[in-house]
């Protein structure tokens, strides 16, 4: 066995290492002023990414498992609008959700500046 | 309705869901929060550099703060530890050229790496091994004859050199004569030598000594110390040297009359280059007395002396009586044994400085008036004037019964002699002093034991300013200077000197060198007692091994120690000990503070907040206020009785806040010594780590965050942002890239991960 100590510079601009970015919000109350289960109409994301960003929602305290809905935000690093709005193609009602944002597993940089959740009510 | 996630916050895996709201994240992998309001997916790592045949578990960058002998910056290096091969390692700044620092240190799981600026100390956590010191020694020895410019590693606590390294070769009483003011009282004198390491570190005196009895009160003592010329065999930093290159000087201690007190009387530096203050005159022409004469006035009044109307001029002379011939000479009239200046009418005991070798006769121009040819005079002699300008004149005629003077006020006198008939020897004419011009000269030296050095005027000695200095002859013999003024010295014998030789004068000591050795000669010319030798009359030993250390000011604090490992060894895992001021490796057994934690435990790390030593026990944290610098005023306080440090490599000082891993949480100690459990938001993760004692934390200065490897988890690395006080996580799950065992940074604050792996595992 010929062990070596491998050294790599962190956050290198010409990195070849692929990493996946995952960010899951806390539990967001979407019950509105009437405290009822609501439908998510749209997710608006202000971002900059060379790869797609997947957005998953989990309902009512769930953090994993079956997503309430999944939205794929396209790669968006052109000079155009950085704000992309997408409607869930499937879904259901929930009083509270968490949103999980996942980047591709690659060596690209992604920046997410703002997220909005449009709901009924 | 639009619900806006206004700001992305840090990881809170343990928060109550009802509290969490929008504020925190439940998952955060590879996103950074260092730009407020945004999530930034960080780039991965760059290409790999493999350090062959090493299994590094620790690595720290070190830029020595000293310079090379050529005043160039010393290349930085990495210092690390391989806990499988039990080797301390040195690696070049680009991660190449790994070298062992010393031999293997068995059964060591980690080391305490301490950057002390000019040196670097490595303390193993197994006290069967001593702390090592790594230095880049950039040093010239023996007035530049030997040079060392390389990394050197050895045990931090200095050890006494062997006789082969430092030999007290000779001690002799040297007779100087009576009333010199440079002698010792008639007594028995014992001398000991003590080497000084690194410019300031000194061991207790050894028992060996040399003794001499002066027998009378007219002697000084000469101490000769022999060193081998410095050289090394092997490869740096593990060379074997002729003598320990950490030795920078040797102190000389004297005991008088066997009174049990050894006082320092001198110190001979050996790490010297050519510009040392010790060299007073280096390889200058010497003029011997009495064939030469010196006066400060020759230098200071040269323009008057060399004037066409001055004392060295030759105006026409009209005598009161007729002569067959009139002859002129110049004398420097000396003070006789009664303190009376010789008269110009009878200058027979004073030297002739011009007109003595070749007669200068006048021409009878008319009547009793005599004219002299200017070309015969001293003002027409470039050799005479050149030497005169340096304060020196050659004596042309020496009297048979001379009045030798040293530092007297004398007089140059132009003296005329008249010849009344051809068989009549010249006699003084008896003319008036007006025609026999004179010039008073000060600090005059004309002596048969005088040496006059052709040295720069600006370097002249004051009156007795060089007494006790050492004049060296062309054969490296030495004479103690008994009197001095200007450029002239008086010694007890000048037979070993000759005019025109290039010789030197030294202030405190003389080095004599041959092909194999260099000998330093030091003269104890009745020096007064200086400091008592350290630790005199005590049983203190200074060899203390330790696991952890921290410098505060000029004091080195160490914890979890083994005392006197080669004698009556004692282990004290709850002792803090401190060094002598300015001597970080001299830690006497008497300098201890026991940290008595009622909950038990041992010292697991040291650090500092401002001028407070923070002692991390396994079951408590103590604060030792050492701001006074006076050990009698140190105050100890247990600042937290319920929280201790379980992972010594988790202790980090960032902006005078300390961070460490305890059993329940990771804590921050603020400068006011309040404790904050910073890992509360991820407490379930933290407390789920079964090997928290293996945790390693480092401070990423550039991003103002702590990078925490909790336990042995090299996949999930937690980061704590000190600005936003948020946790994020780095996840290394790219199967083609190794994970990260620990992190380190260089002086440019570039951050590196290090992973030990086998690139060619057995199938």
CSV table of N, CA and C in Angstrom, one decimal, chain B residues 459-556:
chain,number,residue,atom,x,y,z
B,459,UNK,N,38.2,57.0,14.5
B,459,UNK,CA,38.2,55.8,15.4
B,459,UNK,C,39.1,55.9,16.6
B,460,UNK,N,39.7,57.1,16.7
B,460,UNK,CA,40.7,57.3,17.8
B,460,UNK,C,40.1,57.0,19.2
B,461,UNK,N,41.0,56.4,20.0
B,461,UNK,CA,40.5,56.1,21.4
B,461,UNK,C,40.6,57.4,22.2
B,462,UNK,N,39.7,57.5,23.2
B,462,UNK,CA,39.8,58.5,24.2
B,462,UNK,C,40.9,58.1,25.2
B,463,UNK,N,41.1,59.0,26.1
B,463,UNK,CA,42.2,58.7,27.1
B,463,UNK,C,41.8,57.5,27.9
B,464,UNK,N,42.7,56.5,27.8
B,464,UNK,CA,42.4,55.2,28.4
B,464,UNK,C,41.2,54.4,27.9
B,465,UNK,N,40.7,54.9,26.7
B,465,UNK,CA,39.5,54.3,26.2
B,465,UNK,C,39.7,52.9,25.7
B,466,UNK,N,40.9,52.5,25.5
B,466,UNK,CA,41.0,51.1,25.0
B,466,UNK,C,41.8,50.2,26.0
B,467,UNK,N,41.9,50.7,27.2
B,467,UNK,CA,42.6,49.9,28.3
B,467,UNK,C,41.8,48.6,28.5
B,468,UNK,N,42.5,47.5,28.5
B,468,UNK,CA,41.9,46.2,28.7
B,468,UNK,C,41.6,45.6,27.3
B,469,UNK,N,41.7,46.3,26.3
B,469,UNK,CA,41.5,45.7,24.9
B,469,UNK,C,42.7,44.7,24.7
B,470,UNK,N,42.6,44.0,23.6
B,470,UNK,CA,43.6,43.0,23.4
B,470,UNK,C,44.2,43.3,22.0
B,471,UNK,N,45.6,43.5,22.1
B,471,UNK,CA,46.3,43.8,20.8
B,471,UNK,C,46.9,42.5,20.4
B,472,UNK,N,46.7,42.2,19.1
B,472,UNK,CA,47.2,40.9,18.6
B,472,UNK,C,48.3,41.2,17.6
B,473,UNK,N,49.4,40.3,17.8
B,473,UNK,CA,50.5,40.5,16.9
B,473,UNK,C,50.4,39.6,15.7
B,474,UNK,N,51.4,39.7,14.8
B,474,UNK,CA,51.3,39.0,13.5
B,474,UNK,C,51.3,37.5,13.7
B,475,UNK,N,51.7,37.0,14.8
B,475,UNK,CA,51.6,35.6,15.0
B,475,UNK,C,50.5,35.2,15.9
B,476,UNK,N,49.5,36.0,16.0
B,476,UNK,CA,48.3,35.8,16.8
B,476,UNK,C,48.6,35.8,18.3
B,477,UNK,N,49.7,36.2,18.7
B,477,UNK,CA,50.0,36.4,20.1
B,477,UNK,C,49.2,37.6,20.6
B,478,UNK,N,48.9,37.7,21.9
B,478,UNK,CA,48.0,38.7,22.4
B,478,UNK,C,48.6,39.4,23.6
B,479,UNK,N,48.4,40.7,23.6
B,479,UNK,CA,48.8,41.6,24.7
B,479,UNK,C,47.6,42.4,25.2
B,480,UNK,N,47.5,42.5,26.5
B,480,UNK,CA,46.4,43.3,27.1
B,480,UNK,C,46.9,44.8,27.0
B,481,UNK,N,46.0,45.7,26.6
B,481,UNK,CA,46.4,47.1,26.5
B,481,UNK,C,46.3,47.7,27.9
B,482,UNK,N,47.4,48.3,28.2
B,482,UNK,CA,47.6,48.9,29.6
B,482,UNK,C,47.3,50.4,29.6
B,483,UNK,N,47.6,51.1,28.5
B,483,UNK,CA,47.3,52.5,28.4
B,483,UNK,C,46.9,52.7,26.9
B,484,UNK,N,46.1,53.8,26.7
B,484,UNK,CA,45.7,54.1,25.4
B,484,UNK,C,45.3,55.6,25.3
B,485,UNK,N,45.6,56.1,24.1
B,485,UNK,CA,45.1,57.4,23.7
B,485,UNK,C,45.2,57.6,22.2
B,486,UNK,N,44.3,58.2,21.6
B,486,UNK,CA,44.4,58.4,20.1
B,486,UNK,C,44.5,57.1,19.4
B,487,UNK,N,45.6,57.0,18.7
B,487,UNK,CA,45.9,55.8,17.9
B,487,UNK,C,47.0,55.0,18.6
B,488,UNK,N,47.3,55.3,19.8
B,488,UNK,CA,48.4,54.7,20.4
B,488,UNK,C,48.0,53.8,21.6
B,489,UNK,N,48.6,52.7,21.7
B,489,UNK,CA,48.3,51.8,22.8
B,489,UNK,C,49.7,51.4,23.5
B,490,UNK,N,49.6,51.2,24.8
B,490,UNK,CA,50.8,50.7,25.5
B,490,UNK,C,50.5,49.3,26.0
B,491,UNK,N,51.4,48.4,25.7
B,491,UNK,CA,51.4,47.0,26.2
B,491,UNK,C,52.6,46.8,27.0
B,492,UNK,N,52.8,45.6,27.6
B,492,UNK,CA,53.9,45.4,28.4
B,492,UNK,C,55.2,45.0,27.6
B,493,UNK,N,55.0,44.6,26.4
B,493,UNK,CA,56.1,44.2,25.6
B,493,UNK,C,55.7,44.3,24.1
B,494,UNK,N,56.6,44.8,23.3
B,494,UNK,CA,56.2,44.9,21.9
B,494,UNK,C,57.2,44.1,21.0
B,495,UNK,N,57.9,43.2,21.6
B,495,UNK,CA,58.9,42.5,20.9
B,495,UNK,C,58.3,41.6,19.8
B,496,UNK,N,57.1,41.2,19.9
B,496,UNK,CA,56.4,40.4,18.9
B,496,UNK,C,55.9,41.2,17.7
B,497,UNK,N,56.0,42.5,17.8
B,497,UNK,CA,55.5,43.3,16.7
B,497,UNK,C,56.6,43.9,15.9
B,498,UNK,N,56.3,44.3,14.7
B,498,UNK,CA,57.3,44.9,13.8
B,498,UNK,C,56.6,46.0,13.0
B,499,UNK,N,57.3,47.1,12.7
B,499,UNK,CA,56.7,48.2,12.0
B,499,UNK,C,56.2,47.6,10.6
B,500,UNK,N,55.0,48.1,10.3
B,500,UNK,CA,54.4,47.8,9.0
B,500,UNK,C,53.6,46.5,9.0
B,501,UNK,N,53.6,45.8,10.1
B,501,UNK,CA,52.8,44.6,10.1
B,501,UNK,C,51.3,45.0,10.1
B,502,UNK,N,50.5,44.1,9.5
B,502,UNK,CA,49.0,44.3,9.6
B,502,UNK,C,48.5,43.5,10.8
B,503,UNK,N,48.1,44.2,11.8
B,503,UNK,CA,47.7,43.6,13.0
B,503,UNK,C,46.3,44.2,13.5
B,504,UNK,N,45.8,43.6,14.5
B,504,UNK,CA,44.4,44.0,14.9
B,504,UNK,C,44.3,44.2,16.4
B,505,UNK,N,43.3,44.9,16.8
B,505,UNK,CA,43.0,45.1,18.2
B,505,UNK,C,41.5,44.7,18.5
B,506,UNK,N,41.3,44.0,19.5
B,506,UNK,CA,39.9,43.5,19.8
B,506,UNK,C,39.5,44.1,21.2
B,507,UNK,N,38.2,44.2,21.3
B,507,UNK,CA,37.7,44.8,22.5
B,507,UNK,C,37.6,43.8,23.7
B,508,UNK,N,36.9,42.7,23.4
B,508,UNK,CA,36.6,41.9,24.6
B,508,UNK,C,37.2,40.5,24.5
B,509,UNK,N,37.4,40.0,23.3
B,509,UNK,CA,38.0,38.7,23.2
B,509,UNK,C,38.6,38.6,21.8
B,510,UNK,N,39.4,37.5,21.7
B,510,UNK,CA,40.2,37.3,20.4
B,510,UNK,C,39.9,35.9,19.9
B,511,UNK,N,39.6,35.8,18.6
B,511,UNK,CA,39.4,34.5,18.1
B,511,UNK,C,40.7,34.0,17.3
B,512,UNK,N,41.1,32.8,17.6
B,512,UNK,CA,42.3,32.3,16.9
B,512,UNK,C,41.8,31.0,16.2
B,513,UNK,N,42.1,30.9,14.9
B,513,UNK,CA,41.5,29.8,14.2
B,513,UNK,C,42.6,29.0,13.4
B,514,UNK,N,42.4,27.7,13.4
B,514,UNK,CA,43.2,26.9,12.5
B,514,UNK,C,42.3,26.1,11.6
B,515,UNK,N,42.8,25.0,11.0
B,515,UNK,CA,42.0,24.3,10.1
B,515,UNK,C,40.9,23.5,10.7
B,516,UNK,N,41.0,23.2,12.0
B,516,UNK,CA,40.0,22.4,12.6
B,516,UNK,C,39.2,23.1,13.8
B,517,UNK,N,39.8,24.0,14.4
B,517,UNK,CA,39.2,24.6,15.6
B,517,UNK,C,39.3,26.1,15.6
B,518,UNK,N,38.4,26.7,16.4
B,518,UNK,CA,38.5,28.1,16.6
B,518,UNK,C,38.5,28.3,18.1
B,519,UNK,N,39.5,29.1,18.6
B,519,UNK,CA,39.6,29.3,20.0
B,519,UNK,C,39.3,30.8,20.4
B,520,UNK,N,38.4,31.0,21.3
B,520,UNK,CA,38.1,32.3,21.8
B,520,UNK,C,38.9,32.6,23.1
B,521,UNK,N,39.7,33.6,23.1
B,521,UNK,CA,40.5,34.0,24.2
B,521,UNK,C,39.8,35.2,24.9
B,522,UNK,N,39.5,35.1,26.1
B,522,UNK,CA,38.9,36.1,26.9
B,522,UNK,C,39.7,36.5,28.1
B,523,UNK,N,39.9,37.7,28.4
B,523,UNK,CA,40.7,38.2,29.5
B,523,UNK,C,39.9,38.8,30.6
B,524,UNK,N,39.9,38.2,31.8
B,524,UNK,CA,39.2,38.7,32.9
B,524,UNK,C,40.1,39.8,33.6
B,525,UNK,N,39.9,41.0,33.2
B,525,UNK,CA,40.8,42.1,33.6
B,525,UNK,C,40.2,42.8,34.8
B,526,UNK,N,39.9,41.9,35.8
B,526,UNK,CA,39.3,42.4,37.0
B,526,UNK,C,37.9,42.9,36.9
B,527,UNK,N,37.1,42.3,36.0
B,527,UNK,CA,35.7,42.7,35.8
B,527,UNK,C,35.0,42.6,37.1
B,528,UNK,N,34.0,43.5,37.3
B,528,UNK,CA,33.2,43.4,38.5
B,528,UNK,C,32.1,42.3,38.3
B,529,UNK,N,31.6,41.8,39.4
B,529,UNK,CA,30.6,40.7,39.3
B,529,UNK,C,29.3,41.3,38.7
B,530,UNK,N,28.8,40.5,37.7
B,530,UNK,CA,27.5,40.9,37.1
B,530,UNK,C,26.4,40.0,37.7
B,531,UNK,N,25.6,39.4,36.8
B,531,UNK,CA,24.5,38.6,37.3
B,531,UNK,C,25.0,37.3,37.9
B,532,UNK,N,24.2,36.8,38.9
B,532,UNK,CA,24.4,35.5,39.4
B,532,UNK,C,24.0,34.5,38.4
B,533,UNK,N,24.6,33.3,38.4
B,533,UNK,CA,24.2,32.3,37.4
B,533,UNK,C,22.8,31.9,37.7
B,534,UNK,N,22.0,31.5,36.7
B,534,UNK,CA,20.6,31.1,36.9
B,534,UNK,C,20.5,29.8,37.7
B,535,UNK,N,19.5,29.8,38.5
B,535,UNK,CA,19.2,28.6,39.3
B,535,UNK,C,20.3,28.1,40.2
B,536,UNK,N,21.2,29.1,40.5
B,536,UNK,CA,22.4,28.7,41.4
B,536,UNK,C,21.8,28.3,42.8
B,537,UNK,N,22.3,27.2,43.3
B,537,UNK,CA,21.9,26.8,44.6
B,537,UNK,C,20.6,26.1,44.7
B,538,UNK,N,20.0,25.9,43.5
B,538,UNK,CA,18.7,25.2,43.5
B,538,UNK,C,18.9,23.8,42.9
B,539,UNK,N,17.9,23.0,43.0
B,539,UNK,CA,18.0,21.7,42.4
B,539,UNK,C,17.1,21.7,41.1
B,540,UNK,N,16.7,22.8,40.7
B,540,UNK,CA,15.8,22.9,39.5
B,540,UNK,C,16.4,22.3,38.3
B,541,UNK,N,15.6,21.6,37.6
B,541,UNK,CA,16.0,21.1,36.2
B,541,UNK,C,15.0,21.9,35.3
B,542,UNK,N,15.5,22.0,34.1
B,542,UNK,CA,14.7,22.8,33.1
B,542,UNK,C,14.2,21.9,32.0
B,543,UNK,N,14.4,20.6,32.0
B,543,UNK,CA,13.9,19.8,31.0
B,543,UNK,C,12.5,19.4,31.2
B,544,UNK,N,11.6,20.0,30.6
B,544,UNK,CA,10.2,19.8,30.8
B,544,UNK,C,9.5,19.4,29.5
B,545,UNK,N,8.9,18.3,29.4
B,545,UNK,CA,8.2,17.9,28.2
B,545,UNK,C,6.7,18.3,28.4
B,546,UNK,N,6.1,18.5,27.3
B,546,UNK,CA,4.7,19.0,27.4
B,546,UNK,C,3.9,18.7,26.1
B,547,UNK,N,2.6,18.6,26.3
B,547,UNK,CA,1.8,18.3,25.2
B,547,UNK,C,1.2,19.6,24.5
B,548,UNK,N,1.0,20.6,25.3
B,548,UNK,CA,0.4,21.8,24.7
B,548,UNK,C,1.2,23.0,25.2
B,549,UNK,N,1.2,24.0,24.4
B,549,UNK,CA,1.9,25.2,24.7
B,549,UNK,C,1.3,26.5,24.1
B,550,UNK,N,1.6,27.6,24.7
B,550,UNK,CA,1.1,28.9,24.3
B,550,UNK,C,2.0,30.0,24.7
B,551,UNK,N,2.5,30.8,23.8
B,551,UNK,CA,3.3,32.0,24.2
B,551,UNK,C,2.4,33.1,24.5
B,552,UNK,N,2.7,33.8,25.6
B,552,UNK,CA,2.1,35.1,25.9
B,552,UNK,C,3.2,36.0,26.3
B,553,UNK,N,3.3,37.1,25.6
B,553,UNK,CA,4.5,38.0,25.8
B,553,UNK,C,5.8,37.2,25.6
B,554,UNK,N,6.7,37.3,26.6
B,554,UNK,CA,7.9,36.6,26.4
B,554,UNK,C,8.0,35.4,27.3
B,555,UNK,N,6.8,34.9,27.7
B,555,UNK,CA,6.7,33.7,28.5
B,555,UNK,C,6.0,32.6,27.8
B,556,UNK,N,6.6,31.4,27.9
B,556,UNK,CA,6.0,30.2,27.2
B,556,UNK,C,5.3,29.4,28.2
